[in-house]
PDB file of C-alpha atoms in Angstrom:
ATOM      1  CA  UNK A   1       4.295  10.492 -13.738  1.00 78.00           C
ATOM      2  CA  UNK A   2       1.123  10.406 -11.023  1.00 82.00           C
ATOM      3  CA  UNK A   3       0.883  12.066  -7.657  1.00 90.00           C
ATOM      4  CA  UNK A   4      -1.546  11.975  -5.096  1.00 94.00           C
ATOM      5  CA  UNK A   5      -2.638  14.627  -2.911  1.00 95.00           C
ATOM      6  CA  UNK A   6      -5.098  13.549   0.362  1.00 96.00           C
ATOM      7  CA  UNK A   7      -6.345  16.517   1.960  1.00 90.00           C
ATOM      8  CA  UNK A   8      -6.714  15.907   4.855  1.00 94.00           C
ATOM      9  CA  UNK A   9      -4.414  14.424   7.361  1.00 94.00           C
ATOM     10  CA  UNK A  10      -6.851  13.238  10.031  1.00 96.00           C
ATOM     11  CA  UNK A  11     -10.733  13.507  10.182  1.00 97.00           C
ATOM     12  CA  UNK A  12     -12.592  13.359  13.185  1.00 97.00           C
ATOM     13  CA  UNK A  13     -15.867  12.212  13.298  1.00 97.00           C
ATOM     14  CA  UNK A  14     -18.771  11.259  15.160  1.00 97.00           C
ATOM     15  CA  UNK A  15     -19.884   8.005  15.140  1.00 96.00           C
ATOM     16  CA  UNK A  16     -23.114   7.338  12.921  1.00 96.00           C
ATOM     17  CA  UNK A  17     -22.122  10.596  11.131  1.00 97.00           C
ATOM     18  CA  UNK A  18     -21.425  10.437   7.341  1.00 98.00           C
ATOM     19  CA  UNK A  19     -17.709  11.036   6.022  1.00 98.00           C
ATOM     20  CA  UNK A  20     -15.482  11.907   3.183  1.00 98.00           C
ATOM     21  CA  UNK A  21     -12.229  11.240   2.924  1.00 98.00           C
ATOM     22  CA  UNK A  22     -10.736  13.282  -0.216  1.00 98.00           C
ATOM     23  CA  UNK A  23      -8.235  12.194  -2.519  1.00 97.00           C
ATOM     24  CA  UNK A  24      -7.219  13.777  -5.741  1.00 97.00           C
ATOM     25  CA  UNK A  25      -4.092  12.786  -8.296  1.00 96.00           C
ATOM     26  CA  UNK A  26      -2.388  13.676 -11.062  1.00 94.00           C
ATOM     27  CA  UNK A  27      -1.509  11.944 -14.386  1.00 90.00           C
ATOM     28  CA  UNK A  28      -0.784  12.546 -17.693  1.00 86.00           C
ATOM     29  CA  UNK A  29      -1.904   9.168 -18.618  1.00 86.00           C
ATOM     30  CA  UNK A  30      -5.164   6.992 -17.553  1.00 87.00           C
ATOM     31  CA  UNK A  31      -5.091   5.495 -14.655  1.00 88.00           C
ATOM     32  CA  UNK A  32      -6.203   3.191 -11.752  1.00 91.00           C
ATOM     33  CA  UNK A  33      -8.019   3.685  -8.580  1.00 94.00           C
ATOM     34  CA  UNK A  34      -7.595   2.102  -4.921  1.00 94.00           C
ATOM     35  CA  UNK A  35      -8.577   2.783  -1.596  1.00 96.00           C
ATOM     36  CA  UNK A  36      -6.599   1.041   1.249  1.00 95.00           C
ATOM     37  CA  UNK A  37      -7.140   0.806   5.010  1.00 96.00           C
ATOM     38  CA  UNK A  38      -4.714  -0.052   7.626  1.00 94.00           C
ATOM     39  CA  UNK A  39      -5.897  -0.501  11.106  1.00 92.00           C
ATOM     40  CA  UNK A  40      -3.516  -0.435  13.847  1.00 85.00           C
ATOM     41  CA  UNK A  41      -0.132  -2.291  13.624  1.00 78.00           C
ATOM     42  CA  UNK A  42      -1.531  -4.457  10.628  1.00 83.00           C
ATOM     43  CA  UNK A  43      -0.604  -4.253   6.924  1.00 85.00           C
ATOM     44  CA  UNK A  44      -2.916  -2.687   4.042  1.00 91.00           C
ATOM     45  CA  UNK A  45      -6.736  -4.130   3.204  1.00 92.00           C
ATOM     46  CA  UNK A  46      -8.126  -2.999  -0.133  1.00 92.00           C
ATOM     47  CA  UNK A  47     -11.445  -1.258   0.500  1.00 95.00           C
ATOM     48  CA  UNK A  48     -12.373  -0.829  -3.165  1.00 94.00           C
ATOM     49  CA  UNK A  49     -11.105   0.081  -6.760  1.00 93.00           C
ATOM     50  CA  UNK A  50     -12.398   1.717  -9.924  1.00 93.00           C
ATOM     51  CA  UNK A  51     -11.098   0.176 -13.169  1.00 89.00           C
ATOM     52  CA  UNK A  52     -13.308   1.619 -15.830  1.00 87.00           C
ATOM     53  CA  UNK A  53     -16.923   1.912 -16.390  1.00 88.00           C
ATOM     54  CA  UNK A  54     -19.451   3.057 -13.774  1.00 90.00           C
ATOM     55  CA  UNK A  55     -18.063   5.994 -11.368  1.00 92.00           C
ATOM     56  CA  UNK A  56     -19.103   4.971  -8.464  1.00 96.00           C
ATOM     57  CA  UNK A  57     -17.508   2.164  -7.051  1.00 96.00           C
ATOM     58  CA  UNK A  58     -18.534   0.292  -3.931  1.00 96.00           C
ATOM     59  CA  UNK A  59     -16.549  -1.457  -1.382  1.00 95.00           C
ATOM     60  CA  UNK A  60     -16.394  -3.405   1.648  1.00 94.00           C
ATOM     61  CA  UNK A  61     -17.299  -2.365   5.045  1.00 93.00           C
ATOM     62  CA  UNK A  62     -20.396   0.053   3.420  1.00 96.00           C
ATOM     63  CA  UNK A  63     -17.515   2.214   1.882  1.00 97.00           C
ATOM     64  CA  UNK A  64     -17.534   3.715  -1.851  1.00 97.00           C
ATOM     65  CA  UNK A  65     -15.857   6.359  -3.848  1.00 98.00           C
ATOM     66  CA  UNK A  66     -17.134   8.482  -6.910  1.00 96.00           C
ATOM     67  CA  UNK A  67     -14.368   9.276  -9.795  1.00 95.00           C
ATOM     68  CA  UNK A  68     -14.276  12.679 -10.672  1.00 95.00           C
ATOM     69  CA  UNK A  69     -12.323  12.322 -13.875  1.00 92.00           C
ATOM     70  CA  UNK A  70     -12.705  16.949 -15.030  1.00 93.00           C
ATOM     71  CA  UNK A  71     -11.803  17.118 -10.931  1.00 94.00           C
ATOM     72  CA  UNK A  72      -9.189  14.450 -11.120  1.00 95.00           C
ATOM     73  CA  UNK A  73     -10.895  13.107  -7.496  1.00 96.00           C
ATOM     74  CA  UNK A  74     -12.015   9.904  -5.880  1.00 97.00           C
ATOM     75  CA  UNK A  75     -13.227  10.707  -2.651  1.00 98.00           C
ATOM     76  CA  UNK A  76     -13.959   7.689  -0.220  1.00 98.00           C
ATOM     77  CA  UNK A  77     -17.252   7.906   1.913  1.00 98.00           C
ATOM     78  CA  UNK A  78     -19.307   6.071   3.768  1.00 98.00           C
ATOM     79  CA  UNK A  79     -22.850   7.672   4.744  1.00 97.00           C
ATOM     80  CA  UNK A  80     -22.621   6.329   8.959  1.00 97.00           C
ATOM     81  CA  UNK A  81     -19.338   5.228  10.351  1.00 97.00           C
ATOM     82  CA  UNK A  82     -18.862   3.118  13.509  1.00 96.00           C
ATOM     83  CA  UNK A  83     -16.279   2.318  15.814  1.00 95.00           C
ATOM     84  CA  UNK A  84     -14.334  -0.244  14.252  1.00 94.00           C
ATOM     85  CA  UNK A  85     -13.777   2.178  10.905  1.00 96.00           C
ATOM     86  CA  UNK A  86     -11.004   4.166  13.450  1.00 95.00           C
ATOM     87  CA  UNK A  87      -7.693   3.625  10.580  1.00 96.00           C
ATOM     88  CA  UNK A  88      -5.568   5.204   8.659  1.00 96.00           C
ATOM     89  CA  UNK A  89      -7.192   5.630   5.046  1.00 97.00           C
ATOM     90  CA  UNK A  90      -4.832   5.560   1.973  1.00 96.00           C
ATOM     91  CA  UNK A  91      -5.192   6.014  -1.501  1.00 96.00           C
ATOM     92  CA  UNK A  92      -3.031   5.083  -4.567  1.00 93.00           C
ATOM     93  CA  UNK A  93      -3.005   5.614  -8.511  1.00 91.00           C
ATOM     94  CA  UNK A  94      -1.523   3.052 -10.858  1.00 86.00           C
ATOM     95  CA  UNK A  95      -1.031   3.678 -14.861  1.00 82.00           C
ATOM     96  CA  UNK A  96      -3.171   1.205 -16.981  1.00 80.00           C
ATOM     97  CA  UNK A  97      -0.159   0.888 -19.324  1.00 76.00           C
ATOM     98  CA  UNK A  98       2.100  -2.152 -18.992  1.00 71.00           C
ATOM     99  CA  UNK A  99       4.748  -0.321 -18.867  1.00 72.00           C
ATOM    100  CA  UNK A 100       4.233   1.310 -15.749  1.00 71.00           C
ATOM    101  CA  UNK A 101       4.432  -2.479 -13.882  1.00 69.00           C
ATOM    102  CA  UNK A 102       1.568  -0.973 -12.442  1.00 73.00           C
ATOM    103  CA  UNK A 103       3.390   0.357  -9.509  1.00 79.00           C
ATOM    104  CA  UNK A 104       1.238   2.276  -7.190  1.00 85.00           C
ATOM    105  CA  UNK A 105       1.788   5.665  -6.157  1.00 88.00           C
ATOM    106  CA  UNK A 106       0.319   6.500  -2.530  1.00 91.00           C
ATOM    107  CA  UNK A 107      -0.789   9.578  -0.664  1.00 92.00           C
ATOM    108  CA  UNK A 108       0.160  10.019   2.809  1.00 91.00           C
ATOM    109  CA  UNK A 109      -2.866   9.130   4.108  1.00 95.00           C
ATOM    110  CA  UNK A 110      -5.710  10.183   6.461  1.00 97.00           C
ATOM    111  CA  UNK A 111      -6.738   8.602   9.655  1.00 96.00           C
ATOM    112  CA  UNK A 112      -9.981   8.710  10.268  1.00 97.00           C
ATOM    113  CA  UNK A 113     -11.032   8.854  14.385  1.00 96.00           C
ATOM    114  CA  UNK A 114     -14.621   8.193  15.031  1.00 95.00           C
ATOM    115  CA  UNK A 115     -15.197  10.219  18.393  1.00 91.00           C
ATOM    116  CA  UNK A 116     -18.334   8.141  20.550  1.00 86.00           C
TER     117      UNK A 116
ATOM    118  CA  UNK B   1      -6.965 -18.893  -0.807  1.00 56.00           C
ATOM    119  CA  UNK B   2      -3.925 -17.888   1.264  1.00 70.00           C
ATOM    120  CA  UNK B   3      -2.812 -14.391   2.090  1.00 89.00           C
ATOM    121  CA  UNK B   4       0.258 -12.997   1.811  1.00 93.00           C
ATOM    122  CA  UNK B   5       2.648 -14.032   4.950  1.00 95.00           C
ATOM    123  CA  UNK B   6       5.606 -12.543   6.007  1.00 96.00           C
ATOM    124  CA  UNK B   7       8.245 -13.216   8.292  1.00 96.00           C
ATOM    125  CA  UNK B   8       9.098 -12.697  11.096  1.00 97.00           C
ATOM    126  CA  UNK B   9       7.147  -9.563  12.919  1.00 95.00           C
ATOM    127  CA  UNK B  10       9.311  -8.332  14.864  1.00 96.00           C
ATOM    128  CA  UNK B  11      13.344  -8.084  15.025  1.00 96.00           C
ATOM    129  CA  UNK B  12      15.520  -6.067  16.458  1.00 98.00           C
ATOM    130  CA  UNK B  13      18.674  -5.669  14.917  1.00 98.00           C
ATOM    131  CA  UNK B  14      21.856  -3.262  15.360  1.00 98.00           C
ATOM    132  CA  UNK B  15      23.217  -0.171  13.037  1.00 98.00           C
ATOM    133  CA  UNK B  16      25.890  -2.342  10.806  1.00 98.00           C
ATOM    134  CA  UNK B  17      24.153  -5.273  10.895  1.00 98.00           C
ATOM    135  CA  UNK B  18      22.571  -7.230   7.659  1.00 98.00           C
ATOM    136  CA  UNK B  19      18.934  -8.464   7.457  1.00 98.00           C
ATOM    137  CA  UNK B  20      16.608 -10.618   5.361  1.00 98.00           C
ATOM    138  CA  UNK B  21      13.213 -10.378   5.397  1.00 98.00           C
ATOM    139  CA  UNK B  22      10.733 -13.062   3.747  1.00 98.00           C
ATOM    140  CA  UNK B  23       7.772 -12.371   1.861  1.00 97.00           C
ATOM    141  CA  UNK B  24       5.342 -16.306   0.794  1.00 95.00           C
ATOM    142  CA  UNK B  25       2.943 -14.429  -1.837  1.00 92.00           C
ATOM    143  CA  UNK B  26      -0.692 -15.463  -2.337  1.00 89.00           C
ATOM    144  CA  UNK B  27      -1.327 -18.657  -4.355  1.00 86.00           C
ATOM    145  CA  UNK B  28      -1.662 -17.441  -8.117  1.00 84.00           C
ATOM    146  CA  UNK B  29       0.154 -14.499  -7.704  1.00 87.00           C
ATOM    147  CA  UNK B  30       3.204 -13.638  -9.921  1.00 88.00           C
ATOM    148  CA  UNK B  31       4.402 -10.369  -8.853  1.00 90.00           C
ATOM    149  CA  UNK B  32       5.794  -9.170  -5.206  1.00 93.00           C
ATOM    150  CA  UNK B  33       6.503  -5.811  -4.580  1.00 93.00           C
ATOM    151  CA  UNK B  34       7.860  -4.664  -1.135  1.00 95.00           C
ATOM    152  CA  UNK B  35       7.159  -1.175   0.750  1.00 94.00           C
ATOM    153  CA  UNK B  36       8.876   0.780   3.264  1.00 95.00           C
ATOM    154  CA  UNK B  37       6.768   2.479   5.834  1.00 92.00           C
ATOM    155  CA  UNK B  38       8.319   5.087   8.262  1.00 91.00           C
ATOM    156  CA  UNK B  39       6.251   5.778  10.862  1.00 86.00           C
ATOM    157  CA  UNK B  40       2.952   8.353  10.717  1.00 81.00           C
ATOM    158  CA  UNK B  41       3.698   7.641   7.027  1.00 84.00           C
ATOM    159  CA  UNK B  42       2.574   6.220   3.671  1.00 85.00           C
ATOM    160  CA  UNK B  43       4.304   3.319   2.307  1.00 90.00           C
ATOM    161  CA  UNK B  44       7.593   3.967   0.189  1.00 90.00           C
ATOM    162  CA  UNK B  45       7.923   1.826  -3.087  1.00 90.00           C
ATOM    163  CA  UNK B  46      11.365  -0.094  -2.765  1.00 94.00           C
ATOM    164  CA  UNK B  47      11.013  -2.967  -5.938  1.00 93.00           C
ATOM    165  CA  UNK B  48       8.817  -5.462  -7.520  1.00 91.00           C
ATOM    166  CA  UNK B  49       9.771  -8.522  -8.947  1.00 92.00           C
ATOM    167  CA  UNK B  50       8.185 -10.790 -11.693  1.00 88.00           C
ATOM    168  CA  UNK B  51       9.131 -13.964 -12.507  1.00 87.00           C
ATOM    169  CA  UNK B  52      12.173 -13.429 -10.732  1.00 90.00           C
ATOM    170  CA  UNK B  53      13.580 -10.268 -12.045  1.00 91.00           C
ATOM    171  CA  UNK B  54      13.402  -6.960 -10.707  1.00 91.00           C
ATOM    172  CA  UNK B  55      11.178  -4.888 -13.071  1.00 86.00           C
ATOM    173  CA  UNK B  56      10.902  -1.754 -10.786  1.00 87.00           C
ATOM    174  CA  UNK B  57      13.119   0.433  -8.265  1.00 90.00           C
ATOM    175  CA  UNK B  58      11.688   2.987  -6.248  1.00 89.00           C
ATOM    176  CA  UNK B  59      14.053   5.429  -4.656  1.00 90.00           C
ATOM    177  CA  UNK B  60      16.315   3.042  -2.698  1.00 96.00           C
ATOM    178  CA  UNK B  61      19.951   2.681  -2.732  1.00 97.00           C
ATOM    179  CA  UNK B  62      21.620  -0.580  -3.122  1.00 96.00           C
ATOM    180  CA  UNK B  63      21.520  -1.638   0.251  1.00 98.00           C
ATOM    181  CA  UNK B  64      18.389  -3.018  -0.446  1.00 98.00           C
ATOM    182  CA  UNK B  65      18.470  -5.841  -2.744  1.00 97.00           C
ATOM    183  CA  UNK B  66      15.873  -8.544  -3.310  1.00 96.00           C
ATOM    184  CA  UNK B  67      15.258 -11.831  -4.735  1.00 96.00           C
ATOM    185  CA  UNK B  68      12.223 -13.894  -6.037  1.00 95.00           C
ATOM    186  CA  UNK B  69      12.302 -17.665  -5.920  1.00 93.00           C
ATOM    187  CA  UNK B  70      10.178 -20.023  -8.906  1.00 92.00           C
ATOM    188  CA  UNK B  71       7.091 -20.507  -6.246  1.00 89.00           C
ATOM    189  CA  UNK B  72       7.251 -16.696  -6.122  1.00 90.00           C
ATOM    190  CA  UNK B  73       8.329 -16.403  -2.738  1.00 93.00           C
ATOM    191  CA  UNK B  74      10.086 -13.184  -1.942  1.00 96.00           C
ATOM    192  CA  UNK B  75      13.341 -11.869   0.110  1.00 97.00           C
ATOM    193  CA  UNK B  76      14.363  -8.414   1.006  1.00 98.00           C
ATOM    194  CA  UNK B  77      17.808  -7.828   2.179  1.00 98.00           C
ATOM    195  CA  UNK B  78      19.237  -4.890   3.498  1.00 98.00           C
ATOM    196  CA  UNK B  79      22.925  -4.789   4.245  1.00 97.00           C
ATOM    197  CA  UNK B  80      24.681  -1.814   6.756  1.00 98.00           C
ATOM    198  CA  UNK B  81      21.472  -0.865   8.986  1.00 98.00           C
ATOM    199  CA  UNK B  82      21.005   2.529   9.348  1.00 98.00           C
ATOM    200  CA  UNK B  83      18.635   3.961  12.292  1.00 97.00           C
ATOM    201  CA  UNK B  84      16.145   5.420   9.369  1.00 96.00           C
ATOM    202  CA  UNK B  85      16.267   2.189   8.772  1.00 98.00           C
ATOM    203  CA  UNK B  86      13.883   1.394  11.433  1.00 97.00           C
ATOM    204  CA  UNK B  87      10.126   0.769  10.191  1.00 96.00           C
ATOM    205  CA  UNK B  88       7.330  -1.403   8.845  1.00 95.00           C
ATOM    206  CA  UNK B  89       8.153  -3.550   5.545  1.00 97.00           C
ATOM    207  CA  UNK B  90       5.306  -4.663   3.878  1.00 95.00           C
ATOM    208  CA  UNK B  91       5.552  -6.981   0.684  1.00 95.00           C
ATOM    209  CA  UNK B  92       2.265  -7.350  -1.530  1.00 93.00           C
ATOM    210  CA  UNK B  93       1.321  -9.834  -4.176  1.00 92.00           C
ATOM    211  CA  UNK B  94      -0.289  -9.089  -7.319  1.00 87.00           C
ATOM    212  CA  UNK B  95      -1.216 -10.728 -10.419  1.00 81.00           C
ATOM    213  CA  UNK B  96       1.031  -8.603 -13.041  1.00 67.00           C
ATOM    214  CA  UNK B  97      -1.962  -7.827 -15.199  1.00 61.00           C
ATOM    215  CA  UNK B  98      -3.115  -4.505 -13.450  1.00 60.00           C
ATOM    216  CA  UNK B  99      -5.921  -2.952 -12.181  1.00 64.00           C
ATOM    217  CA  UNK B 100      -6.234  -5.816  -9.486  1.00 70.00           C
ATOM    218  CA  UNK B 101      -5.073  -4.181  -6.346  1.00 76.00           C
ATOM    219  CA  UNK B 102      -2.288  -5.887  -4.187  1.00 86.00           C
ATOM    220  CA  UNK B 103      -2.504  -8.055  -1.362  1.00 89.00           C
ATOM    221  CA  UNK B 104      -0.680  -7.412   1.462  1.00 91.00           C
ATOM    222  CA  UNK B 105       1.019  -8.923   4.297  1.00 93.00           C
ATOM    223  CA  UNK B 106       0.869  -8.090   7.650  1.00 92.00           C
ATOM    224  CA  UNK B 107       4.658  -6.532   7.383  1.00 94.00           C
ATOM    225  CA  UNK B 108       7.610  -6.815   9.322  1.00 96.00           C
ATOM    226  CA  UNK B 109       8.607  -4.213  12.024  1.00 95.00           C
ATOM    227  CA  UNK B 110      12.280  -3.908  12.452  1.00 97.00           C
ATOM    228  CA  UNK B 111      13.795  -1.863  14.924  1.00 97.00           C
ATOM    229  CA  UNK B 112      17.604  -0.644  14.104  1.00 98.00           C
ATOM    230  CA  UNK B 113      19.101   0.760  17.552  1.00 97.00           C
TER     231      UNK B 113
END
């Protein structure tokens, strides 16, 4: 079974300033990667995955994560945030086995509030 | 490409009551999955469906049932409304391959007074 753990339930921020949004999981068992957004009263957008291969994995909107596989981590940042990044952040794990269906398991998110 | 539609947005509906939500999945996609979302808080796995079975259950009792059509299409139902009821229902698409995220719709808000 996986679990995810985001630290942080909201992170304020000032806008142009750099953030990190953490996330670490839990599995016995190798697994996918996702970062979600969800801006106000709209359903989920997926920022950016890791799969295999390189650790650091970019996205859209200038966002990437780095997977920490000894810290079990994949913190989201993005070096100067504006504005329109104000959301709630979540991220999920998925087994790579076929088994699984490769249901995703969420955290609880983080939203992220860029102060001006 | 399409997105992931669902319908309707909004509906208002009272404790007892039965609804059906719809879910059109993004064109090549074989696998729907819906999600319960409570307010101030992450989405809830309810099922997925591929190719028209039900091939996961999250933590959901049988209130909830679901369908999948042959173009993929998606229904939830949910029969006797509770108030906790009352929240966003999103339905994402997927390929059923893995490791290629899920699309979502824009959800449904339903309101149980």
């Amino acid at each position: 079974a996986q679990s995810v753990t985001q630290l942080d339930s909201q992170v304020p921020v000032f806008e142009e300033a750099p953030v990190e949004l953490r996330c670490n999981y839990s599995s016995s068992v190798s697994v996918y990667l996702f970062w979600y957004v969800q801006y106000p009263n709209q359903g989920l957008q997926l920022l950016l995955k890791y799969l295999s291969g390189s650790t650091l994995v970019k996205g859209i909107n200038g966002f990437e994560a780095e997977f920490n596989k000894s810290q079990t981590s994949f913190h989201l940042r993005k070096p100067s945030v504006h504005i329109s990044d104000t959301a709630e952040y979540f991220c999920a794990v998925s087994s790579t086995s076929m088994d699984s269906n490769y249901q995703l398991i969420w955290g609880a998110g983080t939203k992220l509030i860029i102060k001006p | 490409e399409t997105g992931v539609t669902q319908s309707p947005t909004h509906l208002i509906k009272t404790r007892g009551q039965q609804v059906t939500l719809r879910c059109s999945s993004q064109s090549g996609h074989n696998t729907v999955s819906w999600y319960q979302q409570a307010l101030g808080q992450g989405p809830q796995f309810i099922f997925q469906y591929y190719r028209e079975e039900e091939n996961g259950r999250g933590n959901f009792p049988p209130r909830f049932s679901g369908l999948q059509f042959p173009n993929y299409s998606s229904e939830l139902n949910v029969n006797a409304l509770e108030l906790d009821d009352s929240a966003l229902y999103l339905c994402a698409s997927s390929l059923a391959t893995g490791g290629n995220g899920y699309t979502f719709g824009s959800g449904t808000r339903l309101t149980v007074v």
